[in-house]
N, C-alpha and C. Protein backbone atom coordinates (compact mmCIF):
# COMPACT_ATOMS: atom_id res chain seq x y z
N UNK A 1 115.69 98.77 136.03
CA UNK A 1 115.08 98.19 134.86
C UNK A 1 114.39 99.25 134.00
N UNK A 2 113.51 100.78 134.36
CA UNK A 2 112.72 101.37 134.24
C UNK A 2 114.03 102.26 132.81
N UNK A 3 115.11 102.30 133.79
CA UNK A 3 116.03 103.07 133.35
C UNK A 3 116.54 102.24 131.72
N UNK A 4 116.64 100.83 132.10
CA UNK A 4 117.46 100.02 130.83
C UNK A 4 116.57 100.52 129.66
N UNK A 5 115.17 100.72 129.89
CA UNK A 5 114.02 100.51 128.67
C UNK A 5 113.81 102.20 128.31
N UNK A 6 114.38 102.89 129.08
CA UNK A 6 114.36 104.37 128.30
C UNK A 6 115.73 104.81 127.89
N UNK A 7 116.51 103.89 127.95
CA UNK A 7 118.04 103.79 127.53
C UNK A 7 117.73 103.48 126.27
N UNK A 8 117.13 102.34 125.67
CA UNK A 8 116.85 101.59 124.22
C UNK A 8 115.99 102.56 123.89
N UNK A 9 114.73 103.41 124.30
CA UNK A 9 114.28 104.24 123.37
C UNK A 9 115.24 105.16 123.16
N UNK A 10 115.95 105.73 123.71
CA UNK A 10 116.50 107.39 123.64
C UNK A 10 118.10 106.66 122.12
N UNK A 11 118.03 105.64 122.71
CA UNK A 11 118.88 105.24 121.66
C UNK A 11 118.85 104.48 120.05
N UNK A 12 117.51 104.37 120.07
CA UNK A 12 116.29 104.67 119.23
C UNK A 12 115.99 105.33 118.05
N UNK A 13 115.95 106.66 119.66
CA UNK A 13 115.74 107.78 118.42
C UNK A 13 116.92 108.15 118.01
N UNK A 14 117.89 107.86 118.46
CA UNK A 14 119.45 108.34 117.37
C UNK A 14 119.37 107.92 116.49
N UNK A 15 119.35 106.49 116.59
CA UNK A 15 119.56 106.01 114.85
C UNK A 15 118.39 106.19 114.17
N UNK A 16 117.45 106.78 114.32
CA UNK A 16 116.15 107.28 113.39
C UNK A 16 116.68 108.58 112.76
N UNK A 17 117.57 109.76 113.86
CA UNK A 17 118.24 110.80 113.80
C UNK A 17 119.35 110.53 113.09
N UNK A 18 120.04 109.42 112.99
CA UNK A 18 121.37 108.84 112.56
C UNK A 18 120.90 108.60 110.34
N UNK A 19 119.94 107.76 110.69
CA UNK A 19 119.16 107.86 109.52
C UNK A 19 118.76 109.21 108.87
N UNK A 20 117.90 110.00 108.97
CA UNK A 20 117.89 111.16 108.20
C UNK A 20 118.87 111.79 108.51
N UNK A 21 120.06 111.87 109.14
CA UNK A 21 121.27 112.21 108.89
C UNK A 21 122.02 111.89 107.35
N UNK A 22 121.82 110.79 106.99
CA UNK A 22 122.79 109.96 106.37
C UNK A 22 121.94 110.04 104.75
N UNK A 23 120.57 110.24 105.21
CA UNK A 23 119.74 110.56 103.84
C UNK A 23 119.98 111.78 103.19
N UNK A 24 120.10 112.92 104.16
CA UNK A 24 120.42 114.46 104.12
C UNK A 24 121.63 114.53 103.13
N UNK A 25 122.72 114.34 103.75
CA UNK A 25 124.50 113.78 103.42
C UNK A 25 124.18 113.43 101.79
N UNK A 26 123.82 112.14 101.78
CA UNK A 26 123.45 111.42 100.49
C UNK A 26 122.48 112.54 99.40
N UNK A 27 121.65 112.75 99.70
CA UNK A 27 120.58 113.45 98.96
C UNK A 27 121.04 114.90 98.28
N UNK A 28 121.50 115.75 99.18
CA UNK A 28 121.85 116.95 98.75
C UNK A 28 123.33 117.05 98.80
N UNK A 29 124.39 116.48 99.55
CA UNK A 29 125.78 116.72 99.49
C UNK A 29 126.86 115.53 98.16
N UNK A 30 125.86 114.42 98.34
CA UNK A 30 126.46 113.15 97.09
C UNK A 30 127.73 112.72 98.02
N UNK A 31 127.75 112.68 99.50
CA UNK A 31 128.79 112.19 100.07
C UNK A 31 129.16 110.80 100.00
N UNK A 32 130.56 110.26 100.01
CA UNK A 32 130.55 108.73 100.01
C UNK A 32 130.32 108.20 101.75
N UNK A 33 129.97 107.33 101.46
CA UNK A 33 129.64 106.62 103.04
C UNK A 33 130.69 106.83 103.94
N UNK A 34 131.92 106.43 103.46
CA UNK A 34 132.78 106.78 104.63
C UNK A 34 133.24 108.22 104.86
N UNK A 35 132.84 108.96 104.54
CA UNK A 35 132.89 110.54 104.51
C UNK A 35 131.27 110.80 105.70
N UNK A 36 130.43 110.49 105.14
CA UNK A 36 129.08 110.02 106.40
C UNK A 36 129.78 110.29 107.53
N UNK A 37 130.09 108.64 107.45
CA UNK A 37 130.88 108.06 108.88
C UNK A 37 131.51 109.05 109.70
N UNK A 38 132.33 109.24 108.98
CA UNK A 38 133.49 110.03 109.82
C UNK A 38 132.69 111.87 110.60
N UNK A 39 131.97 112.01 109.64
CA UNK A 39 130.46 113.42 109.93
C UNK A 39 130.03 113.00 110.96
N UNK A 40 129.28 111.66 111.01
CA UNK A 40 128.49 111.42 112.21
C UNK A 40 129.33 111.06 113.18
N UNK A 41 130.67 110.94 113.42
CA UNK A 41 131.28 110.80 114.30
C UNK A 41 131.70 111.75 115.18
N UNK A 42 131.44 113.00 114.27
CA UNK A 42 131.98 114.32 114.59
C UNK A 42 131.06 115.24 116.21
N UNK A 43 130.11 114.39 115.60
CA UNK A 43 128.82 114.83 115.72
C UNK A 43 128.51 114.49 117.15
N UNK A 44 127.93 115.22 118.30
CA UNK A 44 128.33 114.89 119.59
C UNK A 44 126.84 114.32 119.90
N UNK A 45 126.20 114.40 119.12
CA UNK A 45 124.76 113.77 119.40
C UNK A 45 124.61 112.17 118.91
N UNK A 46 125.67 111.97 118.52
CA UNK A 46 125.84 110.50 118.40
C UNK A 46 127.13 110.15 118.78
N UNK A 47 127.47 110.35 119.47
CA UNK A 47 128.95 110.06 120.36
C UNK A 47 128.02 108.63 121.53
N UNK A 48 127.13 108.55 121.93
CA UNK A 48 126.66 107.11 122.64
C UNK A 48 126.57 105.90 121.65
N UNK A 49 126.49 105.96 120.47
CA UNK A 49 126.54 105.16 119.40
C UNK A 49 127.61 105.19 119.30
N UNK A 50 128.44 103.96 119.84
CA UNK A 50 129.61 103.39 120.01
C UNK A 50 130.23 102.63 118.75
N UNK A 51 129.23 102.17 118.14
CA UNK A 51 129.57 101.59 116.92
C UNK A 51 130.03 102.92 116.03
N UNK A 52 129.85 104.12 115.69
CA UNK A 52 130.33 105.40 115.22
C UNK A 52 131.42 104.99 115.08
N UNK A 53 131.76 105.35 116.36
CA UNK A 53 133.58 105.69 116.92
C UNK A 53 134.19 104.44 116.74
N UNK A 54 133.53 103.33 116.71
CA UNK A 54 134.71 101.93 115.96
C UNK A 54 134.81 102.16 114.54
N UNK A 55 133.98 102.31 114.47
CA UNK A 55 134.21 102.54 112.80
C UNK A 55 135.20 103.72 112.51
N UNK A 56 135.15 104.57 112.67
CA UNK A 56 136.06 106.07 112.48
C UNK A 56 137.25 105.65 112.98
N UNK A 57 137.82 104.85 113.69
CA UNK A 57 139.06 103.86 114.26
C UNK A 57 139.91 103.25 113.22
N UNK A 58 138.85 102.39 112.65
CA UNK A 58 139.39 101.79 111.60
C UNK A 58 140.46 102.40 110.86
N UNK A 59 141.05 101.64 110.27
CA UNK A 59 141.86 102.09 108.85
C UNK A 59 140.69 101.59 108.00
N UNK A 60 140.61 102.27 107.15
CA UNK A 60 139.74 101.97 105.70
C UNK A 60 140.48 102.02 104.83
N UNK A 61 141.56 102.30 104.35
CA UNK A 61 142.45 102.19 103.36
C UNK A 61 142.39 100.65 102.77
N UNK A 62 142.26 99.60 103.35
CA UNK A 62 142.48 98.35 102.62
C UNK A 62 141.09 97.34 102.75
N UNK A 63 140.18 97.89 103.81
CA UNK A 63 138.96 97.04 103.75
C UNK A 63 138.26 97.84 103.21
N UNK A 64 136.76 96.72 103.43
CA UNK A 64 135.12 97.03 102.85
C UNK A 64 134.97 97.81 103.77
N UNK A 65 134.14 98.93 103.78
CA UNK A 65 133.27 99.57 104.93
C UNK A 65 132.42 98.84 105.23
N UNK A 66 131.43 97.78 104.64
CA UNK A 66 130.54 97.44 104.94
C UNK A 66 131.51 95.93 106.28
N UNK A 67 132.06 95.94 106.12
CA UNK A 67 132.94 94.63 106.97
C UNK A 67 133.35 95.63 108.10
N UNK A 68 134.43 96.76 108.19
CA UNK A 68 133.72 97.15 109.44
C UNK A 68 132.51 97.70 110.33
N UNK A 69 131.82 98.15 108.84
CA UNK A 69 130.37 98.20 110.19
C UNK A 69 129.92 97.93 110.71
N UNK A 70 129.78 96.30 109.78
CA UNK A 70 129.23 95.31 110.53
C UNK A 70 130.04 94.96 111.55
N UNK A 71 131.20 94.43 111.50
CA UNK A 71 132.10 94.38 113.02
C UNK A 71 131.66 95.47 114.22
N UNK A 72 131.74 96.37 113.63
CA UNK A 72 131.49 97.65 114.56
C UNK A 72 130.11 97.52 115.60
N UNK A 73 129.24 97.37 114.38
CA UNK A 73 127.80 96.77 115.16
C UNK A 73 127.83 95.80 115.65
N UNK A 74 128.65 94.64 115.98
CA UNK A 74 128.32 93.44 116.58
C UNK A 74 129.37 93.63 118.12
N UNK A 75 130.22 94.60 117.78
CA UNK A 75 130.53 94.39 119.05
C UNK A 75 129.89 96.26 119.69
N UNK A 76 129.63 96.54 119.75
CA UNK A 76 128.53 97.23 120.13
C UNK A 76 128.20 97.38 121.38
N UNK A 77 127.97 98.32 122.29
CA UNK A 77 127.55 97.70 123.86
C UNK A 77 126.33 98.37 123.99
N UNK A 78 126.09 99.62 123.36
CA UNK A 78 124.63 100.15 123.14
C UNK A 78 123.42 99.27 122.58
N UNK A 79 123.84 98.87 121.32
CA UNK A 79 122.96 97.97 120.55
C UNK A 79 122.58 97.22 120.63
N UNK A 80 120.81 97.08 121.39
CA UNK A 80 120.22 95.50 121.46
C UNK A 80 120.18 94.78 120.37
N UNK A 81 119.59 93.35 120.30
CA UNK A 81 119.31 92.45 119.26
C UNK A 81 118.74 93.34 118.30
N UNK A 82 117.73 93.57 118.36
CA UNK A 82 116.75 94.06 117.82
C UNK A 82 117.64 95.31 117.10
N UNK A 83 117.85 95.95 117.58
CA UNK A 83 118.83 97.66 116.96
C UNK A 83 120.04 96.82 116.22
N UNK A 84 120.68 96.40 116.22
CA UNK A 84 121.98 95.60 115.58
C UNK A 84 121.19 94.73 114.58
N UNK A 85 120.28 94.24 114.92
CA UNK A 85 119.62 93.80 113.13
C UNK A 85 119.66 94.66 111.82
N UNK A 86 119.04 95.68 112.71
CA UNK A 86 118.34 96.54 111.56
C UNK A 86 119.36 97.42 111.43
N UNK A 87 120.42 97.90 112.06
CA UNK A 87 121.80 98.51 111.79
C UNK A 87 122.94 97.31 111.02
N UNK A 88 122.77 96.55 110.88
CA UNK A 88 123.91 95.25 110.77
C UNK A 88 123.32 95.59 108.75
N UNK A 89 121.94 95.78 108.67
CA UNK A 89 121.71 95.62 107.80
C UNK A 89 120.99 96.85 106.92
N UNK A 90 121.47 97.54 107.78
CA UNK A 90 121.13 98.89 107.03
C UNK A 90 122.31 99.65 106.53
N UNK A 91 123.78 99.08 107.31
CA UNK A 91 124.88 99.33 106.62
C UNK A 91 125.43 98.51 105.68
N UNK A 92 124.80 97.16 105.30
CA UNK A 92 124.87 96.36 103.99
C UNK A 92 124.68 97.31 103.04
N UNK A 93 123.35 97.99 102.98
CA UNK A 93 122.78 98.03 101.67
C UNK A 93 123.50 99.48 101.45
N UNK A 94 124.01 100.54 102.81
CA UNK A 94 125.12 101.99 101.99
C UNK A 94 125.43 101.60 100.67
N UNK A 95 125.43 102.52 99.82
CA UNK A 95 126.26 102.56 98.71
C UNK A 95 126.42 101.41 97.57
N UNK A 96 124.86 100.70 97.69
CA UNK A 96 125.27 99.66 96.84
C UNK A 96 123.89 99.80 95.78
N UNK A 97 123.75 101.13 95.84
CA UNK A 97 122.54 101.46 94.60
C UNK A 97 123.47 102.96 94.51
N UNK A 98 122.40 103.59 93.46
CA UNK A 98 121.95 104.76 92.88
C UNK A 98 121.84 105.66 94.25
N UNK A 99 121.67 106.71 93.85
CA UNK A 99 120.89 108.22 95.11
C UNK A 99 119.58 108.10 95.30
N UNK A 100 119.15 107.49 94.32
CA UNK A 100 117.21 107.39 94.53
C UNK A 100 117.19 106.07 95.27
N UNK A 101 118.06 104.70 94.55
CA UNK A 101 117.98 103.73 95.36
C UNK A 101 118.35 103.79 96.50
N UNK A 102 119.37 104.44 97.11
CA UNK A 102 119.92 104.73 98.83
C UNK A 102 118.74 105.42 99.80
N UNK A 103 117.87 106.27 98.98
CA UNK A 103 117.11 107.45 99.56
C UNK A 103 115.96 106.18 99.69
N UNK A 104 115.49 105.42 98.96
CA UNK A 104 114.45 104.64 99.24
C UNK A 104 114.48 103.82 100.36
N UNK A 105 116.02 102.99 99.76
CA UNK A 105 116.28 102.17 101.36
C UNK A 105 116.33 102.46 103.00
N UNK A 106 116.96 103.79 102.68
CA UNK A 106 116.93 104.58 103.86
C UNK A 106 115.72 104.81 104.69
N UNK A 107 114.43 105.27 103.68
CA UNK A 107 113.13 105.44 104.51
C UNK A 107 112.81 104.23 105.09
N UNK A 108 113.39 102.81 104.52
CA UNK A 108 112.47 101.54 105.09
C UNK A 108 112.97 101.26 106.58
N UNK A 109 114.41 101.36 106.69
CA UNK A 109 114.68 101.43 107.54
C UNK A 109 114.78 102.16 108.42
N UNK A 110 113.98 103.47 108.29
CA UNK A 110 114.27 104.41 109.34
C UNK A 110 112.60 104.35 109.99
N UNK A 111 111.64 103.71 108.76
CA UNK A 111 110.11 103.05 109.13
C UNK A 111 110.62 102.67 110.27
N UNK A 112 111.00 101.03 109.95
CA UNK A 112 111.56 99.87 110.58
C UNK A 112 112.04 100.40 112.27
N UNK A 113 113.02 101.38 112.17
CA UNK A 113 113.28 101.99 113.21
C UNK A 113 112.45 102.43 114.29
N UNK A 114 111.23 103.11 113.60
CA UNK A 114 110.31 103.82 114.32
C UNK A 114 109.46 103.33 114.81
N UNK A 115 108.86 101.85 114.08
CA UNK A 115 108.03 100.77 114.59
C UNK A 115 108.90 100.11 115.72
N UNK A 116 110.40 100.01 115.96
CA UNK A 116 111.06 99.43 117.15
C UNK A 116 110.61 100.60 118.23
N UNK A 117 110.81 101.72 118.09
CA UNK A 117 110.88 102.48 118.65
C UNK A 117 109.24 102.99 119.54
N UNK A 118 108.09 102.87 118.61
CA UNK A 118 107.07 102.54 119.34
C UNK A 118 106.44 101.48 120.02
N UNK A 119 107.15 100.49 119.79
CA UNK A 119 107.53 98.86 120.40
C UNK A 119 107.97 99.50 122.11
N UNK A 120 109.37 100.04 122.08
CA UNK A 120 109.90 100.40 122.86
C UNK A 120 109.65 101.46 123.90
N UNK A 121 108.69 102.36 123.42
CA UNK A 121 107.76 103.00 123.75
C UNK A 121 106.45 102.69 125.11
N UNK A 122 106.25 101.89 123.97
CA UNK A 122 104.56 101.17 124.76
C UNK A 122 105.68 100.30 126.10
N UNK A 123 106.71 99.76 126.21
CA UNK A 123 106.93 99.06 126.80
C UNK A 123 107.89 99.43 127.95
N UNK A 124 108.29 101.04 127.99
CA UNK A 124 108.77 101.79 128.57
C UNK A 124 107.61 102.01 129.47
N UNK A 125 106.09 102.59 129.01
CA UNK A 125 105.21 102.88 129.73
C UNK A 125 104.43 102.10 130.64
N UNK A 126 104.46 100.84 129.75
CA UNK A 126 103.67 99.62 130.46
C UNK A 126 104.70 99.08 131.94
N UNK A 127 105.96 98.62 131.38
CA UNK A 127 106.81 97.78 132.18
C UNK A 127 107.42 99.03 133.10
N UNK A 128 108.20 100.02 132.88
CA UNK A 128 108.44 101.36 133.32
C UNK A 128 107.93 101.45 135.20
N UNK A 129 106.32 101.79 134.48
CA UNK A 129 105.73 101.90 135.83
C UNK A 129 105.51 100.79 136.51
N UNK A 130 105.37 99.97 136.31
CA UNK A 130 105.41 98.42 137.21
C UNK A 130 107.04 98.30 137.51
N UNK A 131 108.27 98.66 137.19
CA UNK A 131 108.81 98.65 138.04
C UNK A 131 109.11 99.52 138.76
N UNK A 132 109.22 100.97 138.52
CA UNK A 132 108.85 101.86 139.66
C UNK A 132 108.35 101.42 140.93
N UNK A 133 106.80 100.71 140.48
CA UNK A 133 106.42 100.79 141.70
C UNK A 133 106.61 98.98 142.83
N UNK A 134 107.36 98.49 141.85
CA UNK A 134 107.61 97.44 142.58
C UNK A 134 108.99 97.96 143.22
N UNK A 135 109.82 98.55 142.79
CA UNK A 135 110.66 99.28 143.28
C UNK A 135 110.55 99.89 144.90
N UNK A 136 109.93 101.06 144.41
CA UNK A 136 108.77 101.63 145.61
C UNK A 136 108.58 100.97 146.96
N UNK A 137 107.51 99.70 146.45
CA UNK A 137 107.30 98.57 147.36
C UNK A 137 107.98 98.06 148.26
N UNK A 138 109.33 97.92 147.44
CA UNK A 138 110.44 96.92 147.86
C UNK A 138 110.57 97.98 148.38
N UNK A 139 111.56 99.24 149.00
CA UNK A 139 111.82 100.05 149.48
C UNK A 139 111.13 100.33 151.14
N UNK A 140 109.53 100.46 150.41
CA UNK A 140 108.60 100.60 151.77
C UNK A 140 108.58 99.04 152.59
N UNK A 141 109.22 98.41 152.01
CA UNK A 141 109.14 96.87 152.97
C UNK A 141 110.57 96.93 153.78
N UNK A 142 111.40 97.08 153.31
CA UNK A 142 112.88 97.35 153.92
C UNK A 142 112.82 98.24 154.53
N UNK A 143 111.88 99.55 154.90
CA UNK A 143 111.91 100.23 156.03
C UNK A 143 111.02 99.77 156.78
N UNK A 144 110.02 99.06 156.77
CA UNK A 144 109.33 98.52 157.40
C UNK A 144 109.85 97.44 158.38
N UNK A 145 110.62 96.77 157.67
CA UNK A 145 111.05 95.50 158.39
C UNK A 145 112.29 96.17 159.30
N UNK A 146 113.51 97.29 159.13
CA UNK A 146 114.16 97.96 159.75
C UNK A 146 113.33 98.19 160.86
N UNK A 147 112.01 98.75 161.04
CA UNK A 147 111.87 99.24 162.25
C UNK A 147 111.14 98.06 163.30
């Protein structure tokens, strides 16, 4: 269990990392989103973000990007509720402003991100060690009862 809840932070901080990735790209290079995509796919520090690599799968020649991302994010095996919200809908809004409007949206959600992420945090530390040590427990009772 200790392990599931530092799995969701560490995956967390990617898409916070995934985010000023994509602001960087946008801001100083003027890349189109699916040019992004295919960057951060490249990219071996987001190779556990599974939704990446569906997307880079795709053919894009005849769809929306925003229709596979969202596909991409929903089937997902990394992405809790919570992370697939705010990804489901942070790839809506790609490319549907200006460079100043993208750069704005980007910070809310990479906020948004960071408030999950200290969510995830506190609850790594709190719940974490309570199961450790119920863990523990359980362990010292099963040798106990063995002997």
């Amino acid at each position: 269990m200790s392990e599931e809840l530092l799995k969701r932070v560490k995956t967390v901080e990617m898409l916070i990392n995934l985010t000023e990735d994509f602001s960087n790209m946008i801001r100083y290079q003027a890349m189109t989103i699916a040019d992004i995509i295919s960057i951060a796919g490249e990219n071996p520090e987001y190779e556990p973000l599974d939704f990446i690599a569906y997307i880079n799968k795709e053919d894009k020649t005849d769809r929306n990007i925003h229709d596979i991302w969202s596909e991409s994010v929903e089937k997902s095996s990394v992405l809790g509720k919570k992370e697939a919200e705010i990804m489901l809908s942070f790839g809506n809004m790609l490319g549907t402003s200006d460079i100043s409007g993208q750069l704005s949206s980007i910070e809310i959600y990479k906020k948004r991100l960071e408030n999950l992420l200290a969510e995830f945090r506190n609850d790594y530390q709190q719940k974490g060690r309570m199961y450790r040590s119920v863990g523990m427990l359980l362990g010292i009772m099963a040798g106990i009862m063995l002997l």
